[in-house]
Tab-separated table of C-alpha atoms and ligand atoms in Angstrom:
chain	number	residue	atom	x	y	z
D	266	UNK	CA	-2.028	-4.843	12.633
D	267	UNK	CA	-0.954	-4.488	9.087
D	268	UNK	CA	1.753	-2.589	9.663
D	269	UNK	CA	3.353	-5.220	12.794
D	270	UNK	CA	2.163	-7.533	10.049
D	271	UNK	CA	4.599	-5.954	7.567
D	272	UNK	CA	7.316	-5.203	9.520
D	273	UNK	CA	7.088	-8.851	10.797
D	274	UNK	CA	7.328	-10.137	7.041
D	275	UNK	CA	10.420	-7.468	6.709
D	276	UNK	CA	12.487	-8.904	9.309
D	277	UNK	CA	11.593	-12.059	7.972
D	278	UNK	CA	12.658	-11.035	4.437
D	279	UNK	CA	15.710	-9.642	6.303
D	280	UNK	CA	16.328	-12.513	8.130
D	281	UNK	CA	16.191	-14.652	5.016
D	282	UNK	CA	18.495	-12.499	3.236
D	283	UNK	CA	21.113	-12.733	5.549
D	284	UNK	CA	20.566	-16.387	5.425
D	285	UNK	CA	20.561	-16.220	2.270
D	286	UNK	CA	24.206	-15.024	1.832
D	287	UNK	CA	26.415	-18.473	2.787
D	288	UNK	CA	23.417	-20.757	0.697
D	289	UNK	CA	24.128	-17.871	-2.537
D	290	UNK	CA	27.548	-18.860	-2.416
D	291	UNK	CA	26.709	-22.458	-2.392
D	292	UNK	CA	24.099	-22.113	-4.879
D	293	UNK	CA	26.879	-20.716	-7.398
D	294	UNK	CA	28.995	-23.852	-7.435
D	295	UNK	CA	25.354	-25.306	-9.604
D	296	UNK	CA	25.775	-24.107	-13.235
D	297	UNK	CA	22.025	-24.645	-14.749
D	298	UNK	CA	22.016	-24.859	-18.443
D	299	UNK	CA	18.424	-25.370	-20.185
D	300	UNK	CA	17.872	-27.801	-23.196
D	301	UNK	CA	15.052	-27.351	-25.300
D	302	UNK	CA	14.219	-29.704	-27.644
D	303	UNK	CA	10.942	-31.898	-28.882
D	304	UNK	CA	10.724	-34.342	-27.225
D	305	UNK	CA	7.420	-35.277	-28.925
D	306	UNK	CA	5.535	-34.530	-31.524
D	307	UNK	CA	6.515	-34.993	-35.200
D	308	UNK	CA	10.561	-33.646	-34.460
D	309	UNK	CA	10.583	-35.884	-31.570
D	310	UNK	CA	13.429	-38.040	-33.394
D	311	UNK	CA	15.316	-34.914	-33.344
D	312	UNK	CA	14.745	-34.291	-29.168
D	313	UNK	CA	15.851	-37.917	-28.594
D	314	UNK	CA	19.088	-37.418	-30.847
D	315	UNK	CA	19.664	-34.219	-29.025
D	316	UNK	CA	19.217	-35.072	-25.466
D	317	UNK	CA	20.712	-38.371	-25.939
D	318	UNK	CA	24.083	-36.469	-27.249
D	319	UNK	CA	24.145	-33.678	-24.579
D	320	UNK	CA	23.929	-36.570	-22.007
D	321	UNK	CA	26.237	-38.624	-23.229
D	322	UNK	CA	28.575	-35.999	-23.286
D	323	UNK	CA	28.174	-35.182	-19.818
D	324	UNK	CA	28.411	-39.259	-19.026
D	325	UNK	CA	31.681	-39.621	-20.681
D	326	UNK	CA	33.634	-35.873	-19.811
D	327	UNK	CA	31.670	-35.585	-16.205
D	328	UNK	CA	29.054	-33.410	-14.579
D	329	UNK	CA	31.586	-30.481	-13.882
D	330	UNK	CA	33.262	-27.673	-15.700
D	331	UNK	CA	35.558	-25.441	-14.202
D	332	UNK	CA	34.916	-26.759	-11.034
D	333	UNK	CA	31.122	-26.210	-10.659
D	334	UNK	CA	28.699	-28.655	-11.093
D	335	UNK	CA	26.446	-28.620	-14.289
D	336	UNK	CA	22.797	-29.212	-14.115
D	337	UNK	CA	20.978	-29.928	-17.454
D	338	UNK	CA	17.080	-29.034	-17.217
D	339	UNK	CA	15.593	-30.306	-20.393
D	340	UNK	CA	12.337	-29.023	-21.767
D	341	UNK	CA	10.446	-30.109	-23.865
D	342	UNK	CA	8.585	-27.814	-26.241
D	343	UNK	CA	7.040	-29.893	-29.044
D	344	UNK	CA	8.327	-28.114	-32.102
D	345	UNK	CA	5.829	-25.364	-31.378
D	346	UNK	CA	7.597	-22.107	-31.402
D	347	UNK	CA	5.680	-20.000	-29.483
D	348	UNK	CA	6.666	-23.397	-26.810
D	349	UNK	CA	10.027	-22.490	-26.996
D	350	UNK	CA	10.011	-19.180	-26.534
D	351	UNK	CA	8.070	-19.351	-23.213
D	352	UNK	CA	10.428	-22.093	-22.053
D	353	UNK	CA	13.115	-19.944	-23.036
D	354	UNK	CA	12.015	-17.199	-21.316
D	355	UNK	CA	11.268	-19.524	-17.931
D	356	UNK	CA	14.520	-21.189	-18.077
D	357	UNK	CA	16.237	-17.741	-17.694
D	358	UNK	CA	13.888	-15.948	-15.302
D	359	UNK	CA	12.957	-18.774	-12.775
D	360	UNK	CA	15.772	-21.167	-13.271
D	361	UNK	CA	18.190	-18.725	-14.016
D	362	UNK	CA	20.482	-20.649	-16.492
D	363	UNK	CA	23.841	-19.674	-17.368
D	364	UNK	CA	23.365	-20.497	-21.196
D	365	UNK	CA	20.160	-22.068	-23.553
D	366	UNK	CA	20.674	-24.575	-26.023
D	367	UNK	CA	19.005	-27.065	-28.404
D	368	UNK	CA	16.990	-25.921	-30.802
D	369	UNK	CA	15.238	-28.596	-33.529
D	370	UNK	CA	14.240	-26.360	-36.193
D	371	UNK	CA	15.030	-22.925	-37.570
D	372	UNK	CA	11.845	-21.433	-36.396
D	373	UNK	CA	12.410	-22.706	-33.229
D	374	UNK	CA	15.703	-21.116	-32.446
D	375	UNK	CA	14.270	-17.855	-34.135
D	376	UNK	CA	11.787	-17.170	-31.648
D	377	UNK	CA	14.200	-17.393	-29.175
D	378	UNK	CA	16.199	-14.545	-30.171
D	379	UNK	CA	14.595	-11.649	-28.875
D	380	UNK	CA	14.281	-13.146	-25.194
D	381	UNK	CA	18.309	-14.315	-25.451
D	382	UNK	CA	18.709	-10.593	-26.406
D	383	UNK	CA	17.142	-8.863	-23.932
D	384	UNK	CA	18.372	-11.002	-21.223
D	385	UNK	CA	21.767	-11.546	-21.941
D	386	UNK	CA	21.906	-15.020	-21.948
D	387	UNK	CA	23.695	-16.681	-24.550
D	388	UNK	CA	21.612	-19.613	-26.993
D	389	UNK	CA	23.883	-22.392	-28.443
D	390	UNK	CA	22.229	-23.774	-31.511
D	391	UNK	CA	22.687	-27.780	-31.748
D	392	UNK	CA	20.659	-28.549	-35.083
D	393	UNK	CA	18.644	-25.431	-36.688
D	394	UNK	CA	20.315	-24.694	-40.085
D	395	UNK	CA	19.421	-21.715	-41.704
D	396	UNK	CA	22.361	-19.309	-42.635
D	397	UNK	CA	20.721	-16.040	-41.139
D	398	UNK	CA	19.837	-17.477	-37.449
D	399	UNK	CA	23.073	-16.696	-35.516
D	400	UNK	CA	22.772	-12.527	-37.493
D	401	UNK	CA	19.518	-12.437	-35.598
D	402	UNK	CA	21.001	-12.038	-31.853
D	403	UNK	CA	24.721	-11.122	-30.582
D	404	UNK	CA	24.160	-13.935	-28.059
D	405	UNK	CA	23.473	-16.900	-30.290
D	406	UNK	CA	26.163	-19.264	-31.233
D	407	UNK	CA	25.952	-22.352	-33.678
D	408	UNK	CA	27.805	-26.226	-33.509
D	409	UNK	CA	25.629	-27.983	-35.996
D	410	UNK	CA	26.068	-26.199	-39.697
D	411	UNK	CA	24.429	-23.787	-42.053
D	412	UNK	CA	22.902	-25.214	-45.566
D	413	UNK	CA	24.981	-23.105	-47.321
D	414	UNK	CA	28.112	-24.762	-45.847
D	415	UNK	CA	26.514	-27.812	-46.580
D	416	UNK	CA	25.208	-27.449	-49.789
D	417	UNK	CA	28.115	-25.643	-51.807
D	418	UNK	CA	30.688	-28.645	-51.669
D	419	UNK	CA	28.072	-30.983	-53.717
D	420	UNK	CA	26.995	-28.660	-55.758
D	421	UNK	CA	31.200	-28.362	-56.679
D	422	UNK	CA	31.090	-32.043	-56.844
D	423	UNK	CA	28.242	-32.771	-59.230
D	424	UNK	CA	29.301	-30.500	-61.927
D	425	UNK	CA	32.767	-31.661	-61.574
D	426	UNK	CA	31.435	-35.094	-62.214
D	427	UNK	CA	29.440	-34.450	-65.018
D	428	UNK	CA	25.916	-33.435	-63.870
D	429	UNK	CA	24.811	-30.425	-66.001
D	430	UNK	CA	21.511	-29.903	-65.651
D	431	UNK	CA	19.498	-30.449	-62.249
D	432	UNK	CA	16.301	-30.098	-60.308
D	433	UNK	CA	15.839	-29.249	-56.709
D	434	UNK	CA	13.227	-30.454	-53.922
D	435	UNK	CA	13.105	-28.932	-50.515
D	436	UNK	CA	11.512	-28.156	-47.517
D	437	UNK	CA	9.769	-25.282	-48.074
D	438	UNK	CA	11.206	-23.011	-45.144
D	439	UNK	CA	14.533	-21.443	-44.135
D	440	UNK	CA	16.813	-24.059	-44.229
D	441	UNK	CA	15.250	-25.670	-47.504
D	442	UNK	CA	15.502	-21.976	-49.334
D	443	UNK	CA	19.094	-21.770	-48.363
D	444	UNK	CA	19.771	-25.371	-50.250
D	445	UNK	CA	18.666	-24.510	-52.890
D	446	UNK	CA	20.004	-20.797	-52.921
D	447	UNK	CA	23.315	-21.905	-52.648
D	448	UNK	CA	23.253	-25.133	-54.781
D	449	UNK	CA	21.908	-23.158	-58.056
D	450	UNK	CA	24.330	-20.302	-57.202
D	451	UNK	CA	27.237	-22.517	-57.087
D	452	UNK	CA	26.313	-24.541	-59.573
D	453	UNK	CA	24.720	-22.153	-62.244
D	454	UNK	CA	28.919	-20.461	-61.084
D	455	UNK	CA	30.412	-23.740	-62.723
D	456	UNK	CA	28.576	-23.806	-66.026
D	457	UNK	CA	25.576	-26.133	-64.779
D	458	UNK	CA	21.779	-25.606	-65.412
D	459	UNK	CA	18.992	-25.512	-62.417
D	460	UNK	CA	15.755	-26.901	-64.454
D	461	UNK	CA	13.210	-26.081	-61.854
D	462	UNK	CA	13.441	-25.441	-57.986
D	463	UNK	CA	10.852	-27.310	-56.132
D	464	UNK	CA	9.405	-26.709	-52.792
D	465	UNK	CA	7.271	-28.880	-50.412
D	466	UNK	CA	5.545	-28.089	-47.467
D	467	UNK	CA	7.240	-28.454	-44.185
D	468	UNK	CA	3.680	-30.349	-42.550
D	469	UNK	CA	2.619	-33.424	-43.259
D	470	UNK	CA	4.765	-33.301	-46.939
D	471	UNK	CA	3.584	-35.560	-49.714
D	472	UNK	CA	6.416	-35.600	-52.063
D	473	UNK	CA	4.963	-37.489	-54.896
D	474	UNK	CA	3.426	-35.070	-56.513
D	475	UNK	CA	7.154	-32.607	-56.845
D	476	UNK	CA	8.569	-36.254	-57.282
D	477	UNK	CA	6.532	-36.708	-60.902
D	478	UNK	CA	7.133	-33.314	-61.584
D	479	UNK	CA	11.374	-33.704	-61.020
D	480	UNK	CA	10.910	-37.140	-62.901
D	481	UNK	CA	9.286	-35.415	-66.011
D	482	UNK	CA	12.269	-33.004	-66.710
D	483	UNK	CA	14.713	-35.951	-66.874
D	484	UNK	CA	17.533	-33.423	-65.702
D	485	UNK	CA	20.418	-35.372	-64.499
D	486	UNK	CA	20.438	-34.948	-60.977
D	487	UNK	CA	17.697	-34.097	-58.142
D	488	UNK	CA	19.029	-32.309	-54.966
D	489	UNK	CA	17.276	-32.940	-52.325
D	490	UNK	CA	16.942	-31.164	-48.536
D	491	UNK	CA	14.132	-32.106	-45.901
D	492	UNK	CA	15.105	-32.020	-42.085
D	493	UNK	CA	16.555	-34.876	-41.136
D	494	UNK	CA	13.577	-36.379	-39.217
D	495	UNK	CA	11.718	-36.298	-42.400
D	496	UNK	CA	14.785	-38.645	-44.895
D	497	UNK	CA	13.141	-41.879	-44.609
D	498	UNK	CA	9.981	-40.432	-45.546
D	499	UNK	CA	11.286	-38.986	-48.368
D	500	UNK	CA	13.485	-41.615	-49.799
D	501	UNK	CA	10.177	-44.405	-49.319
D	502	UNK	CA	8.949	-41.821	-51.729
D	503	UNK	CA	11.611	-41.122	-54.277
D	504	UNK	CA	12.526	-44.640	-54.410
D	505	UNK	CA	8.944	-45.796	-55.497
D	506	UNK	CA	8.739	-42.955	-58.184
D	507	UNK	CA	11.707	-44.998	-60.021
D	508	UNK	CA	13.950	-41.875	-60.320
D	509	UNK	CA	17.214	-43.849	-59.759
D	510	UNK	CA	16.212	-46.510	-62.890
D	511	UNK	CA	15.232	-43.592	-65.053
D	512	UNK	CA	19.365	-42.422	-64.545
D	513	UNK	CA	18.381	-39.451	-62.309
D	514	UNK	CA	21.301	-39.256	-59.691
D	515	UNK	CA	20.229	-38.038	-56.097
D	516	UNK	CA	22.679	-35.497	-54.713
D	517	UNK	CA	22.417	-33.024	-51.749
D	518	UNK	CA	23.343	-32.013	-48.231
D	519	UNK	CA	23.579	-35.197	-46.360
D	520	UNK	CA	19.773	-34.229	-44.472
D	521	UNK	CA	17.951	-36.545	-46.727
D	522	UNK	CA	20.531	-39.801	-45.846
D	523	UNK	CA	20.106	-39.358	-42.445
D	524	UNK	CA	22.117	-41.983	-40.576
D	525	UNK	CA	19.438	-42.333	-38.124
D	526	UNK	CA	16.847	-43.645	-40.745
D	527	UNK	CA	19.456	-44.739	-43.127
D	528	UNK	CA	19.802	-48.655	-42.633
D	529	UNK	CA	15.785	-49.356	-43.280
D	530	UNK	CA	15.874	-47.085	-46.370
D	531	UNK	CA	17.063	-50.475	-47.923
D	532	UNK	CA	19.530	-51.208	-50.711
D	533	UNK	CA	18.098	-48.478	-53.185
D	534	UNK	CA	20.156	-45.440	-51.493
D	535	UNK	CA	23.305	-47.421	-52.723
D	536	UNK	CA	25.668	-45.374	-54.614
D	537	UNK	CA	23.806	-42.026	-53.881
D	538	UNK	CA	26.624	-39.153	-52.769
D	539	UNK	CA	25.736	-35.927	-50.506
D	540	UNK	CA	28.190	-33.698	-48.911
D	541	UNK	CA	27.765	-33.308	-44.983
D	542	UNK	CA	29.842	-32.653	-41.750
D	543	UNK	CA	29.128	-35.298	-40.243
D	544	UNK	CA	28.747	-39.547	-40.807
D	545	UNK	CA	28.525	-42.029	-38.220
D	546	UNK	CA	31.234	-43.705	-40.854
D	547	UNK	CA	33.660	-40.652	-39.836
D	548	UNK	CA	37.044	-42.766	-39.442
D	549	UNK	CA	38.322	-41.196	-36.265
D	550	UNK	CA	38.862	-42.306	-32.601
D	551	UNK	CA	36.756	-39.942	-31.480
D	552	UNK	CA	34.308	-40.802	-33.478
D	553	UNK	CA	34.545	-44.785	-32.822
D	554	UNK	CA	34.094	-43.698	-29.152
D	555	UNK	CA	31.235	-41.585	-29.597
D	556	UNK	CA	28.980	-43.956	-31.633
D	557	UNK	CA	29.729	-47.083	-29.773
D	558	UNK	CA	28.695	-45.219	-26.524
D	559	UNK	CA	25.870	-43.525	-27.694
D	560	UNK	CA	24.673	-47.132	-29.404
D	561	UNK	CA	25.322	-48.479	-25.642
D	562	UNK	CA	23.251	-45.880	-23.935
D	563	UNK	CA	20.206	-45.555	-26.487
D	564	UNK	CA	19.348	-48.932	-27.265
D	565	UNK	CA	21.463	-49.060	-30.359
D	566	UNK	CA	20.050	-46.126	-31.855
D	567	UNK	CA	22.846	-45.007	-34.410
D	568	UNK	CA	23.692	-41.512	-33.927
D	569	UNK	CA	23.498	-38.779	-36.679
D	570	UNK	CA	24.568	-35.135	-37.237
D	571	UNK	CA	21.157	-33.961	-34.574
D	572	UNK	CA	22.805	-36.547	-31.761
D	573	UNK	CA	26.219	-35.002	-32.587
D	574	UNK	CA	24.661	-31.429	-31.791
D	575	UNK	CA	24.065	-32.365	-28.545
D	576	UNK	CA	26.927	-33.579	-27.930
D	577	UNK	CA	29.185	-30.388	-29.449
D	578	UNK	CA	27.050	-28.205	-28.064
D	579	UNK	CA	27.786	-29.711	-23.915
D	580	UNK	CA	31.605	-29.145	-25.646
D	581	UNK	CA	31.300	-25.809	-26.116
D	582	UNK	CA	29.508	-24.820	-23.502
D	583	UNK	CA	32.230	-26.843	-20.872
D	584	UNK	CA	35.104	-25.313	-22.944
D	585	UNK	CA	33.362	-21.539	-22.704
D	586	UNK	CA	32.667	-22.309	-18.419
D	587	UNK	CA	36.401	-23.310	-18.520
D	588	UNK	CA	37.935	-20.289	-20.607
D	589	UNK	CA	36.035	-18.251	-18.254
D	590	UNK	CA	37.067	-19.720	-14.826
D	591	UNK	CA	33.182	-20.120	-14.158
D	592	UNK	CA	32.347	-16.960	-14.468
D	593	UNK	CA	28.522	-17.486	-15.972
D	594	UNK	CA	28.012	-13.338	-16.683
D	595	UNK	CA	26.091	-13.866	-19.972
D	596	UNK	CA	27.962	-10.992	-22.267
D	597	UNK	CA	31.369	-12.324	-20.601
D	598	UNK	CA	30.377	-16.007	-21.733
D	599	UNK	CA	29.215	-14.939	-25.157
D	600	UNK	CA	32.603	-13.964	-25.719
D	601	UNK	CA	34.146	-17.254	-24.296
D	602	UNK	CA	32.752	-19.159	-26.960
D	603	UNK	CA	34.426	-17.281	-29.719
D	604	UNK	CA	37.277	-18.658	-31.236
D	605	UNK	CA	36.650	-22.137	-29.484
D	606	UNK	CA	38.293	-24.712	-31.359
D	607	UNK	CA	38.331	-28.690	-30.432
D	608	UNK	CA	38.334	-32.144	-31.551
D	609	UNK	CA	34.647	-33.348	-32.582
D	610	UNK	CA	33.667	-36.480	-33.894
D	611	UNK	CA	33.321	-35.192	-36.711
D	612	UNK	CA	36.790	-34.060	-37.095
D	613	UNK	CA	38.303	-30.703	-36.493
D	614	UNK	CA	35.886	-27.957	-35.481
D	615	UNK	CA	36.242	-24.393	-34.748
D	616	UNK	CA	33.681	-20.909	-33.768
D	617	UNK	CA	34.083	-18.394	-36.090
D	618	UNK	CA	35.324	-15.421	-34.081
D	619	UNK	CA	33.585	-12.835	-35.918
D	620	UNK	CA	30.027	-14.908	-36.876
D	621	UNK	CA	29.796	-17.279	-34.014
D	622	UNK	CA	29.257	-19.616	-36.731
D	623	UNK	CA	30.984	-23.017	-36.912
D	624	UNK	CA	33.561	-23.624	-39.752
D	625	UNK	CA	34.126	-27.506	-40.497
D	626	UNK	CA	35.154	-29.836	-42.941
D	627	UNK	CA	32.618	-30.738	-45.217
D	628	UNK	CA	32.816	-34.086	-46.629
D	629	UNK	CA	31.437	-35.832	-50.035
D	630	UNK	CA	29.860	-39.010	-49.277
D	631	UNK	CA	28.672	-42.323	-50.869
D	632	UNK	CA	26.100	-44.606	-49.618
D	633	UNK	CA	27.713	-48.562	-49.227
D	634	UNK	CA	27.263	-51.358	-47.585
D	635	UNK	CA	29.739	-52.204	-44.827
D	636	UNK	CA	29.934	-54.988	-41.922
D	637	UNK	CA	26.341	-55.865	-43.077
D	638	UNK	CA	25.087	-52.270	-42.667
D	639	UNK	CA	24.266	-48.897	-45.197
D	640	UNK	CA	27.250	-46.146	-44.412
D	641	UNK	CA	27.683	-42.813	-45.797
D	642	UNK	CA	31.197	-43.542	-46.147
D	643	UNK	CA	33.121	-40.643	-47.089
D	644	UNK	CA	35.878	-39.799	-49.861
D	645	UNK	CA	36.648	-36.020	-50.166
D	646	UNK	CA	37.292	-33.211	-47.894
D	647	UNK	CA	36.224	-29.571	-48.605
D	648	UNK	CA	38.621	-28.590	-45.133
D	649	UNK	CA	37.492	-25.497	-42.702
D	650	UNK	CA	34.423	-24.319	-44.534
D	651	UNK	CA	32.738	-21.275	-43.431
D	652	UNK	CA	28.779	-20.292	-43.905
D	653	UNK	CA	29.428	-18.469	-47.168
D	654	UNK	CA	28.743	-14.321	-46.850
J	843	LIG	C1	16.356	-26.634	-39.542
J	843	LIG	O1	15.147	-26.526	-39.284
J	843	LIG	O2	17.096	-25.643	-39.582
J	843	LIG	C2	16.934	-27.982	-39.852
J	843	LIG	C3	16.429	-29.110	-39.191
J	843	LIG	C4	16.948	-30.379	-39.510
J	843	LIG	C5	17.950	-30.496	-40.467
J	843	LIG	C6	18.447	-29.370	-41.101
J	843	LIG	C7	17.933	-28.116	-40.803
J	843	LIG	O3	18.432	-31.720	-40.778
């Protein structure tokens, strides 16, 4: 009985695989690419960003690249990282997706590495920040930035300007320590003087306390990195403390301005520079385009350097589908990716061949007010910057 049973389910098996063979080659055409982001929780403002660039991206350039369909299954995983490494790890063995992206925060992306590893399958990093991620696996790739790449430009800037002496507040995690790394190093380089490094935690931050503490040194700048989600929290904070009267200058990577938040900070931010790859200000075509449609799709929601992740990061992955004719083997597509260069909003963008690393222009940036609204408008260009080694 059990063994009619069994032979029954074999020919069944059989019969389905046979079956199978015309619906396989149908099922190929699909390209499945899974998103993770947080979609709630405290980073939620960085899923909506994301998502809301990755679609858009896909509304404006079409659902398929080189000639197969593109489904986007997005996940949500809360910020938690032991989340995104089980959705990571789904995506690739039930929905068997061509290519993983997203990624909110550095530890996020981190504890996807091993699975991406293992399974061939290449990651493309839309926000997380930290210099060391993309080292961690031969199958991640990055389209948002590293804080070094950020950082060094301002740090240039101020001392060129006549700061001397500074303090530093961050996040205290990856991206945060990489700030402020690079910003003393480059600094400290020119002739300039790092008072203090400050760090606060990454949950539930009060800032007043490292505020006070900044304040008391009088140095003549503060540089300042939290994740973006986190600027208008941080700015309520440093404007009450009265830095700005005392003659402290805010400077940093452009995290802490984030355009997002950056119109109900309020007239206080006005005049403060940070040096960033990205500003909804960016006076390019492409870049009129992009934040008029993603205002028109998102209820006016402005877009900032998270939203333009998601958007870059559908750009890649259509250009690597295309270089590759389809093909979706993951150690081919890893490949495909490097040495991708194209038009962003943000301006020119390229993949480092040998890092898998974006190099971009950085720009220097001062808050105004324009058509009734705060802008990081920019003024210099630091062209086709690199992480630094
Ligand atoms: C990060 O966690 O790497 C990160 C997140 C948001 C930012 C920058 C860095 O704005």
């Amino acid at each position: 009985m059990t063994v009619t049973r069994r032979r029954m389910m074999g020919a069944a098996a059989l019969g389905a695989l046979s079956f199978a063979a015309p619906q396989g080659a149908l099922a190929q055409e699909v390209v499945k690419i899974g998103l993770i982001a947080p979609m709630t929780g405290p980073q939620a403002a960085a899923g909506r960003q994301m998502v809301a660039g990755a679609r858009l991206f896909m509304a404006l350039n079409g659902d398929k690249a080189a000639g197969k369909k593109i489904e986007l299954i997005v996940k949500d995983d809360t910020g938690v990282a032991d989340v995104t490494r089980r959705l990571a790890q789904e995506l690739i063995v039930n929905d068997k997706v061509a290519a993983i992206t997203g990624f909110g925060l550095t530890p996020l992306a981190l504890a996807v590495g091993p699975v991406i590893t293992q399974a061939k399958v290449p990651a493309v990093i839309m926000v997380a920040g930290t210099g060391m991620i993309v080292g961690t696996s031969p199958y991640f790739v990055r389209v948002s930035f590293t804080l070094p790449q950020q950082t060094m430009p301002i740090a240039d800037w101020a001392y060129d300007n006549g700061v001397r002496t500074a303090v530093s507040l961050v996040s205290d995690y990856g991206p945060g320590l990489d700030a402020q790394n690079a910003f003393k190093a480059r600094f400290e380089a020119k002739g300039g003087k790092v008072l203090e490094q400050l760090r606060a935690p990454l949950a539930a931050p009060e800032f007043a306390p490292f505020l006070q503490r900044a304040k008391d040194q009088k140095p003549d700048a503060l540089m300042l990195f939290v994740p973006a989600p986190q600027a208008g929290a941080l700015m309520r904070q440093v404007l009450d403390r009265g830095l700005v009267e005392a003659g402290v200058k805010l400077i940093g990577p452009g995290d802490a301005l984030d355009d997002e938040q950056l119109n109900a900070m309020g007239d206080g931010v006005l005049g403060v520079i940070t040096s960033y790859g990205y500003s909804a200000a960016h006076d390019s075509p492409e870049n009129k385009r992009f934040v008029e449609e993603f205002k028109k799709q998102n209820a006016n929601l402005r877009p900032n350097i998270i939203g333009l992740g998601g958007w870059d990061g559908m750009q890649a992955i259509y250009m690597a589908l295309e270089k590759n004719k389809g093909d979706t083997d993951g150690a081919k597509l890893i490949e495909a990716f490097k040495g991708l260069s194209w038009t962003s909003p943000r301006g020119p963008v390229s993949i480092d061949p040998e890092t898998r690393d974006i190099v971009q222009n950085i720009y220097i940036r001062k808050v105004e007010r324009k058509d009734g609204e705060l802008y990081n408008v920019e003024f210099a260009t630091y062209p086709n910057q690199k992480n630094p080694k």
